[in-house]
Amino acid sequence: MPLRLNPRKLLLSKWTALAPQNKEKHFLVVRVLVPDDPLAPITEVELEAVYSGRSRVIAWKTLTDEAVWRQGWH
């Protein structure tokens, strides 16, 4: 069963990368990028690595890929 997410409720959610790179395994959604057009759907979120503090912007739908991401910190 695929993971169902509401992009507006992703802020401050915790995620674990199943294939960590540079010791970055645990992430926190620090920002939901809202488009300029209020009728346009949300497409991206900003993740921050807990270990290094580095952040990156990804399409929020990639978080539903259970081969790459797991909800929560494991």
XYZ file of N, CA and C in Angstrom:
222
model
N 0.835 -1.172 0.000
C 0.000 0.000 0.000
C 0.889 1.248 0.000
N 0.743 2.126 -0.984
C 1.597 3.313 -1.061
C 1.317 4.294 0.077
N 2.349 5.001 0.447
C 2.256 5.996 1.510
C 1.481 7.203 0.999
N 0.456 7.618 1.739
C -0.347 8.777 1.343
C 0.052 9.961 2.214
N 0.400 11.052 1.560
C 0.841 12.244 2.275
C 0.066 13.463 1.822
N -0.133 14.391 2.739
C -0.700 15.692 2.418
C 0.464 16.674 2.459
N 0.812 17.314 1.339
C 1.995 18.181 1.325
C 1.899 19.358 2.294
N 0.703 19.801 2.614
C 0.552 20.930 3.540
C 0.832 20.526 4.991
N 0.869 19.239 5.273
C 1.118 18.773 6.638
C 2.516 18.189 6.810
N 3.398 18.401 5.854
C 4.742 17.840 5.927
C 5.712 18.656 6.784
N 5.397 19.903 7.056
C 6.308 20.760 7.803
C 6.679 20.131 9.143
N 7.975 20.076 9.416
C 8.578 19.512 10.632
C 8.412 17.992 10.750
N 8.046 17.323 9.663
C 7.986 15.863 9.708
C 9.407 15.299 9.593
N 9.602 14.101 10.128
C 10.919 13.466 10.193
C 10.991 12.331 9.178
N 12.175 12.190 8.534
C 12.364 11.182 7.498
C 13.729 10.535 7.632
N 13.805 9.264 7.262
C 15.052 8.510 7.264
C 15.364 8.094 5.836
N 16.576 8.408 5.398
C 17.032 7.978 4.079
C 17.481 6.526 4.189
N 17.018 5.675 3.297
C 17.395 4.260 3.346
C 18.769 4.008 2.743
N 19.288 4.964 1.968
C 20.646 4.874 1.418
C 21.379 6.165 1.785
N 21.844 6.280 3.044
C 22.470 7.524 3.492
C 23.743 7.847 2.708
N 23.966 9.141 2.518
C 25.181 9.628 1.875
C 25.812 10.662 2.786
N 27.127 10.632 2.925
C 27.873 11.571 3.771
C 27.379 11.553 5.220
N 27.018 10.383 5.720
C 26.519 10.191 7.090
C 25.203 10.919 7.342
N 24.543 11.351 6.285
C 23.258 12.038 6.429
C 22.144 11.016 6.262
N 21.566 10.617 7.370
C 20.527 9.594 7.372
C 19.178 10.164 7.800
N 19.177 11.032 8.794
C 17.937 11.586 9.332
C 17.725 13.008 8.825
N 16.483 13.272 8.409
C 16.141 14.568 7.831
C 14.866 15.102 8.455
N 14.728 16.424 8.394
C 13.559 17.124 8.889
C 13.074 18.058 7.783
N 11.768 18.074 7.544
C 11.207 19.012 6.566
C 11.146 20.372 7.258
N 11.969 21.319 6.786
C 12.041 22.628 7.440
C 11.219 23.688 6.718
N 10.813 23.390 5.462
C 10.025 24.373 4.723
C 9.241 23.694 3.626
N 7.992 24.080 3.479
C 7.157 23.639 2.364
C 7.120 24.810 1.395
N 7.603 24.590 0.174
C 7.686 25.667 -0.808
C 6.340 25.851 -1.494
N 5.685 26.943 -1.169
C 4.359 27.248 -1.709
C 4.548 28.079 -2.976
N 3.913 27.685 -4.081
C 4.056 28.452 -5.327
C 3.412 29.838 -5.221
N 3.829 30.738 -6.112
C 3.281 32.098 -6.111
C 1.785 32.105 -6.381
N 1.347 31.216 -7.247
C -0.076 31.108 -7.571
C -0.750 30.267 -6.482
N -1.691 30.862 -5.716
C -2.318 30.104 -4.625
C -3.130 28.898 -5.088
N -3.496 28.859 -6.351
C -4.257 27.720 -6.868
C -3.358 26.593 -7.372
N -2.078 26.878 -7.527
C -1.132 25.859 -7.996
C -0.808 24.892 -6.858
N -0.593 23.628 -7.190
C -0.286 22.654 -6.125
C 1.144 22.816 -5.603
N 1.329 22.384 -4.374
C 2.668 22.362 -3.776
C 3.454 21.245 -4.440
N 4.686 21.550 -4.863
C 5.484 20.533 -5.538
C 6.793 20.209 -4.832
N 7.283 21.121 -3.968
C 8.599 20.908 -3.373
C 8.618 21.208 -1.869
N 9.553 20.530 -1.202
C 9.819 20.790 0.212
C 11.325 20.901 0.394
N 11.730 21.529 1.490
C 13.151 21.637 1.811
C 13.447 20.713 2.988
N 14.399 19.811 2.781
C 14.832 18.878 3.823
C 16.152 19.352 4.402
N 16.294 19.212 5.718
C 17.561 19.542 6.367
C 18.100 18.304 7.055
N 19.363 17.995 6.791
C 20.010 16.849 7.418
C 20.302 17.183 8.877
N 19.947 16.284 9.775
C 20.161 16.514 11.199
C 21.654 16.490 11.525
N 22.394 15.609 10.909
C 23.821 15.425 11.206
C 24.650 16.645 10.803
N 24.453 17.125 9.567
C 25.316 18.182 9.043
C 24.655 19.551 8.981
N 23.329 19.583 9.012
C 22.630 20.858 8.891
C 22.473 21.318 7.456
N 22.977 20.534 6.506
C 22.817 20.908 5.101
C 21.371 20.710 4.677
N 20.923 21.560 3.776
C 19.547 21.426 3.309
C 19.524 21.245 1.802
N 18.431 20.656 1.344
C 18.228 20.457 -0.088
C 16.731 20.488 -0.370
N 16.401 20.899 -1.581
C 15.020 20.976 -2.025
C 14.724 19.762 -2.881
N 13.626 19.075 -2.579
C 13.218 17.906 -3.357
C 11.722 18.005 -3.660
N 11.295 17.257 -4.646
C 9.858 17.145 -4.911
C 9.246 16.337 -3.778
N 8.180 16.818 -3.192
C 7.613 16.154 -2.011
C 7.141 14.745 -2.336
N 6.765 14.483 -3.578
C 6.262 13.151 -3.937
C 7.350 12.081 -3.866
N 8.623 12.473 -3.894
C 9.682 11.468 -3.753
C 9.679 10.847 -2.357
N 9.100 11.533 -1.379
C 9.018 10.977 -0.023
C 8.085 9.773 0.048
N 7.237 9.600 -0.946
C 6.329 8.449 -0.955
C 7.002 7.187 -1.483
N 8.234 7.311 -2.004
C 8.967 6.145 -2.516
C 9.575 5.394 -1.333
N 8.979 4.272 -0.984
C 9.411 3.505 0.192
C 10.747 2.806 0.000
N 11.283 2.827 -1.213
C 12.610 2.268 -1.453
C 13.702 3.294 -1.138
N 13.319 4.562 -0.985
C 14.277 5.638 -0.755
C 14.093 6.282 0.618
N 12.843 6.503 1.033
C 12.544 7.200 2.267
C 11.641 6.391 3.187
N 11.815 6.603 4.476
C 10.962 5.996 5.483
C 10.528 7.090 6.444
N 9.233 7.165 6.736
C 8.732 8.209 7.611
C 9.161 7.953 9.047
N 9.619 9.001 9.716
C 10.128 8.886 11.078
C 11.624 8.669 11.080
N 12.216 8.620 12.262
C 13.654 8.376 12.400
C 13.850 6.951 12.888
N 14.550 6.177 12.096
C 14.785 4.760 12.416
C 16.262 4.485 12.514
